[in-house]
Amino acid sequence: NRGGRIGGEQQESLLSDWLLTSLVRRATLRESDLAPKYEKVHNFKVHTFRGPHWCEYCANFMWGLIAQGVKCADCGLNVHKQCSKVVPNDCQPDLRHVKKVYSCDLTTLVKAHNTKRPMVVDMCIQEIEARGLQSEGLYRISGFSELIEDVKLAFDRDGEKADISSNAYEDINIITGALKLYFRELPIPLITYDAYPRFIETGKITDPEKRLESLHEALKLLPPAHCETLRYLMAHLKRVTQYEKENLMSSENLGIVFGPTLMRAPELDAMTALNDIRYQRLVVETLITNEDVLF
Amino acid sequence: MPEQSNDYRVVVFGAGGVGKSSLVLRFVKGTFRDTYIPTVEDTYRQVISCDKSVCTLQITDTTGSHQFPAMQRLSISKGHAFILVYSITSRQSLEELKPIYQQVLAIKGSTESIPIMLVGNKSDEMAQREVETKEGEAQATAWKCAFMETSAKTNSNVKELFQELLALEKKRDMSLSIDGKRSGKQKRADKLKGKCSVM
């Protein structure tokens, strides 16, 4: 035991360290009580363990020399391949395993960072509302692609500490570009592949009342973290349209720009994808204009 | 080049809001709308003369607001000629053409025999000018392509733009007018430019 070999002074500092970490842990615990509990499946990958390992589900030994079991790439849980099928969906991603922000699964990201929504979405929207609502062609005009890439790298590197203020990026179109890029790079789009057909169906309904009803049903198919992010984004876009006189962006225009950004057809058939664009636009437009009743 | 079809496909690229649709609509319909609606992708057709017979000029108006690599690649590989549009009121819009040009180069291998036009639109908005004509010309020289400043709003150089583009195509002999169907306006434009189309 290391504890026996250290002197009094060191012991004291260790004790204060321990006190501090326990305080921090308690604080984060309280925070996680506030943050909604999104259910998340584990992301198991076959793994070769070095040295003896025991399954963290059934506690039995993991036999073999290679590929003894599976490891969750998001939280690091080690279990038998057989046990992985019965493990509950209680994956709590760890920042040690979740390194990137962009192109990371949305639920994984918010669970790892203990936030309600991806910090990219919150931070970009706050920045845009603070200094860009009246900018002409907001979300339509694109910023320098290198600088947008730069913002992405900053988020990947610094997370919520990324600096996207006007000192760092003067042009608001870089921030809107970075936000759109975040949605485009999601491995599962904000409107998920599973829910996609239902959303497209609602776009085909002509009766406005019935469309709203079916859209309301379709929203229930989204994972909670996706739905919450969509709600927040739509409320923001609604505020953008309130400055239409200055920024020229109506809900129709935003629907055109955001339709293909938020929705992607599960299979990549170019013809159907092109056909769907019309309905994607309609769906997003309806979501923006009716965000107050839909969510 | 893909299948031997009678279509001649022109693809218009450029950043959001530089006036791609306005240019195309001015050319195809002769009108100018002061509306503000982003494009997803539109295709327009116009009958032109080609190798002494008629063929369809197919103009694809692309989106500038959000890049879809897959859709962009498809348009490039299918396109015969390209119009790269920026706005003279935005230096950034010229910057944004660079990756698009690089992609055309990458997909087509070489741009030598491919008609490409660099276009500085909104030439009527002199007061807001950010990109000098010289800079546009310099960029065109670097890219070994033709250059023109246009205004879809005041209908300046729009028809000329498409004429020049077709004249750059060496593999086929093309012109905007069809035999016997020349409009007075067209003739005047030709005279002004001192050019003679194939008749």
Short mmCIF file of N, CA and C in Angstrom, two decimals, chain B residues 51-145:
data_model
loop_
_atom_site.label_atom_id
_atom_site.label_comp_id
_atom_site.label_asym_id
_atom_site.label_seq_id
_atom_site.Cartn_x
_atom_site.Cartn_y
_atom_site.Cartn_z
N ASP B 51 -23.64 22.47 -83.70
CA ASP B 51 -23.22 21.71 -84.88
C ASP B 51 -24.30 21.73 -85.96
N LYS B 52 -24.83 22.85 -86.24
CA LYS B 52 -25.83 23.06 -87.28
C LYS B 52 -27.15 22.35 -87.03
N SER B 53 -27.37 21.86 -85.83
CA SER B 53 -28.69 21.33 -85.50
C SER B 53 -29.08 21.92 -84.13
N VAL B 54 -30.24 21.51 -83.63
CA VAL B 54 -30.64 22.07 -82.34
C VAL B 54 -30.25 21.15 -81.19
N CYS B 55 -29.94 21.72 -80.07
CA CYS B 55 -29.74 20.91 -78.87
C CYS B 55 -30.21 21.71 -77.66
N THR B 56 -30.34 21.01 -76.57
CA THR B 56 -30.84 21.69 -75.37
C THR B 56 -29.68 22.13 -74.51
N LEU B 57 -29.74 23.37 -74.13
CA LEU B 57 -28.79 23.88 -73.17
C LEU B 57 -29.42 23.68 -71.80
N GLN B 58 -28.77 22.89 -70.96
CA GLN B 58 -29.34 22.61 -69.67
C GLN B 58 -28.53 23.33 -68.61
N ILE B 59 -29.17 24.25 -67.92
CA ILE B 59 -28.45 25.05 -66.94
C ILE B 59 -28.84 24.60 -65.54
N THR B 60 -27.86 24.15 -64.77
CA THR B 60 -28.13 23.73 -63.40
C THR B 60 -27.72 24.83 -62.45
N ASP B 61 -28.70 25.30 -61.72
CA ASP B 61 -28.48 26.35 -60.73
C ASP B 61 -28.31 25.65 -59.40
N THR B 62 -27.14 25.76 -58.78
CA THR B 62 -26.87 24.97 -57.57
C THR B 62 -27.08 25.80 -56.31
N THR B 63 -26.94 25.14 -55.18
CA THR B 63 -27.14 25.83 -53.91
C THR B 63 -25.81 26.40 -53.41
N GLY B 64 -25.89 27.56 -52.80
CA GLY B 64 -24.67 28.14 -52.28
C GLY B 64 -24.64 28.13 -50.76
N SER B 65 -25.82 27.91 -50.15
CA SER B 65 -25.92 28.08 -48.71
C SER B 65 -25.39 26.90 -47.91
N HIS B 66 -25.37 25.75 -48.49
CA HIS B 66 -24.91 24.59 -47.73
C HIS B 66 -24.32 23.63 -48.75
N GLN B 67 -23.11 23.24 -48.49
CA GLN B 67 -22.44 22.39 -49.47
C GLN B 67 -22.82 20.94 -49.24
N PHE B 68 -23.25 20.30 -50.28
CA PHE B 68 -23.45 18.86 -50.22
C PHE B 68 -22.42 18.24 -51.13
N PRO B 69 -21.34 17.73 -50.55
CA PRO B 69 -20.25 17.21 -51.38
C PRO B 69 -20.75 16.25 -52.45
N ALA B 70 -21.70 15.37 -52.07
CA ALA B 70 -22.14 14.36 -53.02
C ALA B 70 -22.85 15.00 -54.21
N MET B 71 -23.73 15.97 -53.91
CA MET B 71 -24.48 16.60 -54.97
C MET B 71 -23.55 17.45 -55.84
N GLN B 72 -22.59 18.09 -55.21
CA GLN B 72 -21.65 18.93 -55.94
C GLN B 72 -20.82 18.08 -56.89
N ARG B 73 -20.35 16.95 -56.39
CA ARG B 73 -19.55 16.05 -57.23
C ARG B 73 -20.35 15.58 -58.43
N LEU B 74 -21.62 15.25 -58.18
CA LEU B 74 -22.47 14.77 -59.26
C LEU B 74 -22.63 15.84 -60.34
N SER B 75 -22.90 17.07 -59.91
CA SER B 75 -23.08 18.15 -60.89
C SER B 75 -21.80 18.37 -61.69
N ILE B 76 -20.66 18.27 -61.02
CA ILE B 76 -19.40 18.51 -61.73
C ILE B 76 -19.15 17.41 -62.75
N SER B 77 -19.34 16.16 -62.32
CA SER B 77 -19.02 15.08 -63.26
C SER B 77 -19.98 15.07 -64.43
N LYS B 78 -21.20 15.57 -64.24
CA LYS B 78 -22.15 15.58 -65.34
C LYS B 78 -22.04 16.84 -66.20
N GLY B 79 -21.43 17.88 -65.67
CA GLY B 79 -21.41 19.16 -66.37
C GLY B 79 -20.40 19.22 -67.50
N HIS B 80 -20.74 19.99 -68.53
CA HIS B 80 -19.81 20.20 -69.65
C HIS B 80 -19.08 21.53 -69.49
N ALA B 81 -19.79 22.52 -68.95
CA ALA B 81 -19.19 23.84 -68.80
C ALA B 81 -19.59 24.41 -67.44
N PHE B 82 -18.77 25.32 -66.91
CA PHE B 82 -19.04 25.83 -65.56
C PHE B 82 -18.98 27.34 -65.48
N ILE B 83 -19.91 27.88 -64.73
CA ILE B 83 -19.89 29.30 -64.44
C ILE B 83 -19.65 29.46 -62.95
N LEU B 84 -18.57 30.13 -62.60
CA LEU B 84 -18.26 30.34 -61.19
C LEU B 84 -18.58 31.79 -60.84
N VAL B 85 -19.59 31.98 -60.03
CA VAL B 85 -20.07 33.33 -59.74
C VAL B 85 -19.64 33.81 -58.36
N TYR B 86 -19.14 35.03 -58.29
CA TYR B 86 -18.97 35.70 -56.99
C TYR B 86 -19.65 37.05 -57.10
N SER B 87 -19.76 37.71 -55.96
CA SER B 87 -20.35 39.04 -55.97
C SER B 87 -19.22 40.05 -55.79
N ILE B 88 -19.22 41.12 -56.60
CA ILE B 88 -18.12 42.09 -56.47
C ILE B 88 -18.22 42.84 -55.14
N THR B 89 -19.35 42.65 -54.43
CA THR B 89 -19.51 43.32 -53.14
C THR B 89 -19.02 42.45 -51.99
N SER B 90 -18.49 41.27 -52.29
CA SER B 90 -18.04 40.41 -51.20
C SER B 90 -16.79 39.64 -51.60
N ARG B 91 -15.69 40.01 -50.97
CA ARG B 91 -14.42 39.33 -51.26
C ARG B 91 -14.51 37.87 -50.87
N GLN B 92 -15.26 37.64 -49.80
CA GLN B 92 -15.39 36.29 -49.31
C GLN B 92 -16.01 35.36 -50.36
N SER B 93 -16.96 35.90 -51.13
CA SER B 93 -17.62 35.05 -52.12
C SER B 93 -16.64 34.61 -53.20
N LEU B 94 -15.61 35.43 -53.46
CA LEU B 94 -14.57 35.02 -54.41
C LEU B 94 -13.71 33.93 -53.79
N GLU B 95 -13.39 34.13 -52.52
CA GLU B 95 -12.59 33.13 -51.80
C GLU B 95 -13.25 31.76 -51.84
N GLU B 96 -14.57 31.78 -51.71
CA GLU B 96 -15.29 30.52 -51.62
C GLU B 96 -15.31 29.73 -52.92
N LEU B 97 -14.97 30.40 -54.01
CA LEU B 97 -14.95 29.68 -55.29
C LEU B 97 -13.73 28.78 -55.40
N LYS B 98 -12.71 29.11 -54.59
CA LYS B 98 -11.46 28.36 -54.71
C LYS B 98 -11.62 26.86 -54.50
N PRO B 99 -12.25 26.45 -53.38
CA PRO B 99 -12.42 24.99 -53.24
C PRO B 99 -13.28 24.39 -54.36
N ILE B 100 -14.22 25.16 -54.88
CA ILE B 100 -15.07 24.63 -55.95
C ILE B 100 -14.23 24.42 -57.21
N TYR B 101 -13.38 25.41 -57.51
CA TYR B 101 -12.52 25.27 -58.68
C TYR B 101 -11.60 24.06 -58.51
N GLN B 102 -11.05 23.92 -57.31
CA GLN B 102 -10.16 22.78 -57.05
C GLN B 102 -10.88 21.46 -57.29
N GLN B 103 -12.16 21.43 -56.89
CA GLN B 103 -12.91 20.19 -57.05
C GLN B 103 -13.19 19.90 -58.53
N VAL B 104 -13.49 20.96 -59.29
CA VAL B 104 -13.70 20.76 -60.73
C VAL B 104 -12.43 20.19 -61.33
N LEU B 105 -11.31 20.77 -60.92
CA LEU B 105 -10.01 20.33 -61.42
C LEU B 105 -9.77 18.86 -61.05
N ALA B 106 -10.11 18.51 -59.82
CA ALA B 106 -9.86 17.15 -59.35
C ALA B 106 -10.73 16.14 -60.10
N ILE B 107 -11.99 16.51 -60.36
CA ILE B 107 -12.90 15.56 -60.98
C ILE B 107 -12.68 15.47 -62.48
N LYS B 108 -12.43 16.61 -63.10
CA LYS B 108 -12.25 16.62 -64.56
C LYS B 108 -10.81 16.32 -64.97
N GLY B 109 -9.90 16.26 -64.03
CA GLY B 109 -8.51 15.98 -64.35
C GLY B 109 -7.79 17.24 -64.78
N SER B 110 -8.24 17.84 -65.86
CA SER B 110 -7.64 19.10 -66.29
C SER B 110 -8.76 20.01 -66.75
N THR B 111 -8.55 21.31 -66.62
CA THR B 111 -9.62 22.23 -67.01
C THR B 111 -9.32 22.83 -68.38
N GLU B 112 -8.31 22.30 -69.04
CA GLU B 112 -7.86 22.88 -70.30
C GLU B 112 -8.97 22.97 -71.36
N SER B 113 -9.64 21.85 -71.59
CA SER B 113 -10.62 21.84 -72.67
C SER B 113 -12.04 22.07 -72.16
N ILE B 114 -12.14 22.48 -70.90
CA ILE B 114 -13.47 22.69 -70.33
C ILE B 114 -13.76 24.19 -70.22
N PRO B 115 -14.87 24.63 -70.83
CA PRO B 115 -15.20 26.05 -70.72
C PRO B 115 -15.55 26.43 -69.29
N ILE B 116 -14.81 27.39 -68.76
CA ILE B 116 -15.11 27.89 -67.41
C ILE B 116 -15.11 29.41 -67.46
N MET B 117 -16.10 30.00 -66.83
CA MET B 117 -16.20 31.45 -66.78
C MET B 117 -16.19 31.88 -65.33
N LEU B 118 -15.32 32.81 -65.00
CA LEU B 118 -15.37 33.42 -63.67
C LEU B 118 -16.20 34.69 -63.83
N VAL B 119 -17.21 34.83 -62.99
CA VAL B 119 -18.14 35.94 -63.15
C VAL B 119 -18.26 36.76 -61.88
N GLY B 120 -18.04 38.06 -62.00
CA GLY B 120 -18.26 38.97 -60.87
C GLY B 120 -19.62 39.62 -61.06
N ASN B 121 -20.57 39.17 -60.28
CA ASN B 121 -21.94 39.68 -60.45
C ASN B 121 -22.17 40.92 -59.58
N LYS B 122 -23.31 41.53 -59.75
CA LYS B 122 -23.73 42.74 -59.02
C LYS B 122 -22.88 43.94 -59.41
N SER B 123 -22.47 44.02 -60.68
CA SER B 123 -21.61 45.13 -61.10
C SER B 123 -22.33 46.47 -61.01
N ASP B 124 -23.66 46.44 -60.78
CA ASP B 124 -24.38 47.71 -60.62
C ASP B 124 -24.14 48.34 -59.25
N GLU B 125 -23.74 47.50 -58.29
CA GLU B 125 -23.56 48.02 -56.92
C GLU B 125 -22.13 48.53 -56.73
N MET B 126 -21.79 49.55 -57.50
CA MET B 126 -20.42 50.08 -57.48
C MET B 126 -20.01 50.59 -56.10
N ALA B 127 -20.96 51.18 -55.40
CA ALA B 127 -20.63 51.79 -54.11
C ALA B 127 -20.16 50.75 -53.09
N GLN B 128 -20.67 49.54 -53.22
CA GLN B 128 -20.31 48.50 -52.23
C GLN B 128 -19.16 47.61 -52.73
N ARG B 129 -18.54 47.98 -53.80
CA ARG B 129 -17.53 47.11 -54.40
C ARG B 129 -16.41 46.78 -53.43
N GLU B 130 -16.09 45.47 -53.35
CA GLU B 130 -14.98 45.03 -52.50
C GLU B 130 -13.90 44.36 -53.34
N VAL B 131 -14.31 43.85 -54.49
CA VAL B 131 -13.35 43.16 -55.36
C VAL B 131 -13.20 43.97 -56.64
N GLU B 132 -11.97 44.46 -56.88
CA GLU B 132 -11.71 45.24 -58.09
C GLU B 132 -11.73 44.33 -59.31
N THR B 133 -12.07 44.95 -60.46
CA THR B 133 -12.10 44.19 -61.71
C THR B 133 -10.76 43.50 -61.95
N LYS B 134 -9.68 44.22 -61.62
CA LYS B 134 -8.33 43.68 -61.84
C LYS B 134 -8.12 42.38 -61.08
N GLU B 135 -8.63 42.37 -59.86
CA GLU B 135 -8.45 41.16 -59.03
C GLU B 135 -9.17 39.97 -59.63
N GLY B 136 -10.38 40.22 -60.15
CA GLY B 136 -11.12 39.16 -60.81
C GLY B 136 -10.36 38.65 -62.02
N GLU B 137 -9.81 39.58 -62.77
CA GLU B 137 -9.05 39.19 -63.97
C GLU B 137 -7.83 38.37 -63.59
N ALA B 138 -7.16 38.81 -62.51
CA ALA B 138 -5.97 38.09 -62.07
C ALA B 138 -6.31 36.65 -61.68
N GLN B 139 -7.42 36.50 -60.97
CA GLN B 139 -7.84 35.16 -60.56
C GLN B 139 -8.15 34.30 -61.78
N ALA B 140 -8.82 34.91 -62.77
CA ALA B 140 -9.16 34.19 -63.99
C ALA B 140 -7.89 33.76 -64.74
N THR B 141 -6.89 34.62 -64.74
CA THR B 141 -5.63 34.27 -65.41
C THR B 141 -4.99 33.10 -64.69
N ALA B 142 -5.01 33.16 -63.36
CA ALA B 142 -4.42 32.07 -62.58
C ALA B 142 -5.13 30.75 -62.87
N TRP B 143 -6.42 30.83 -63.08
CA TRP B 143 -7.19 29.62 -63.34
C TRP B 143 -7.28 29.29 -64.83
N LYS B 144 -6.68 30.09 -65.65
CA LYS B 144 -6.73 29.91 -67.10
C LYS B 144 -8.17 29.82 -67.60
N CYS B 145 -9.02 30.71 -67.13
CA CYS B 145 -10.40 30.71 -67.60
C CYS B 145 -10.80 32.13 -67.98
#
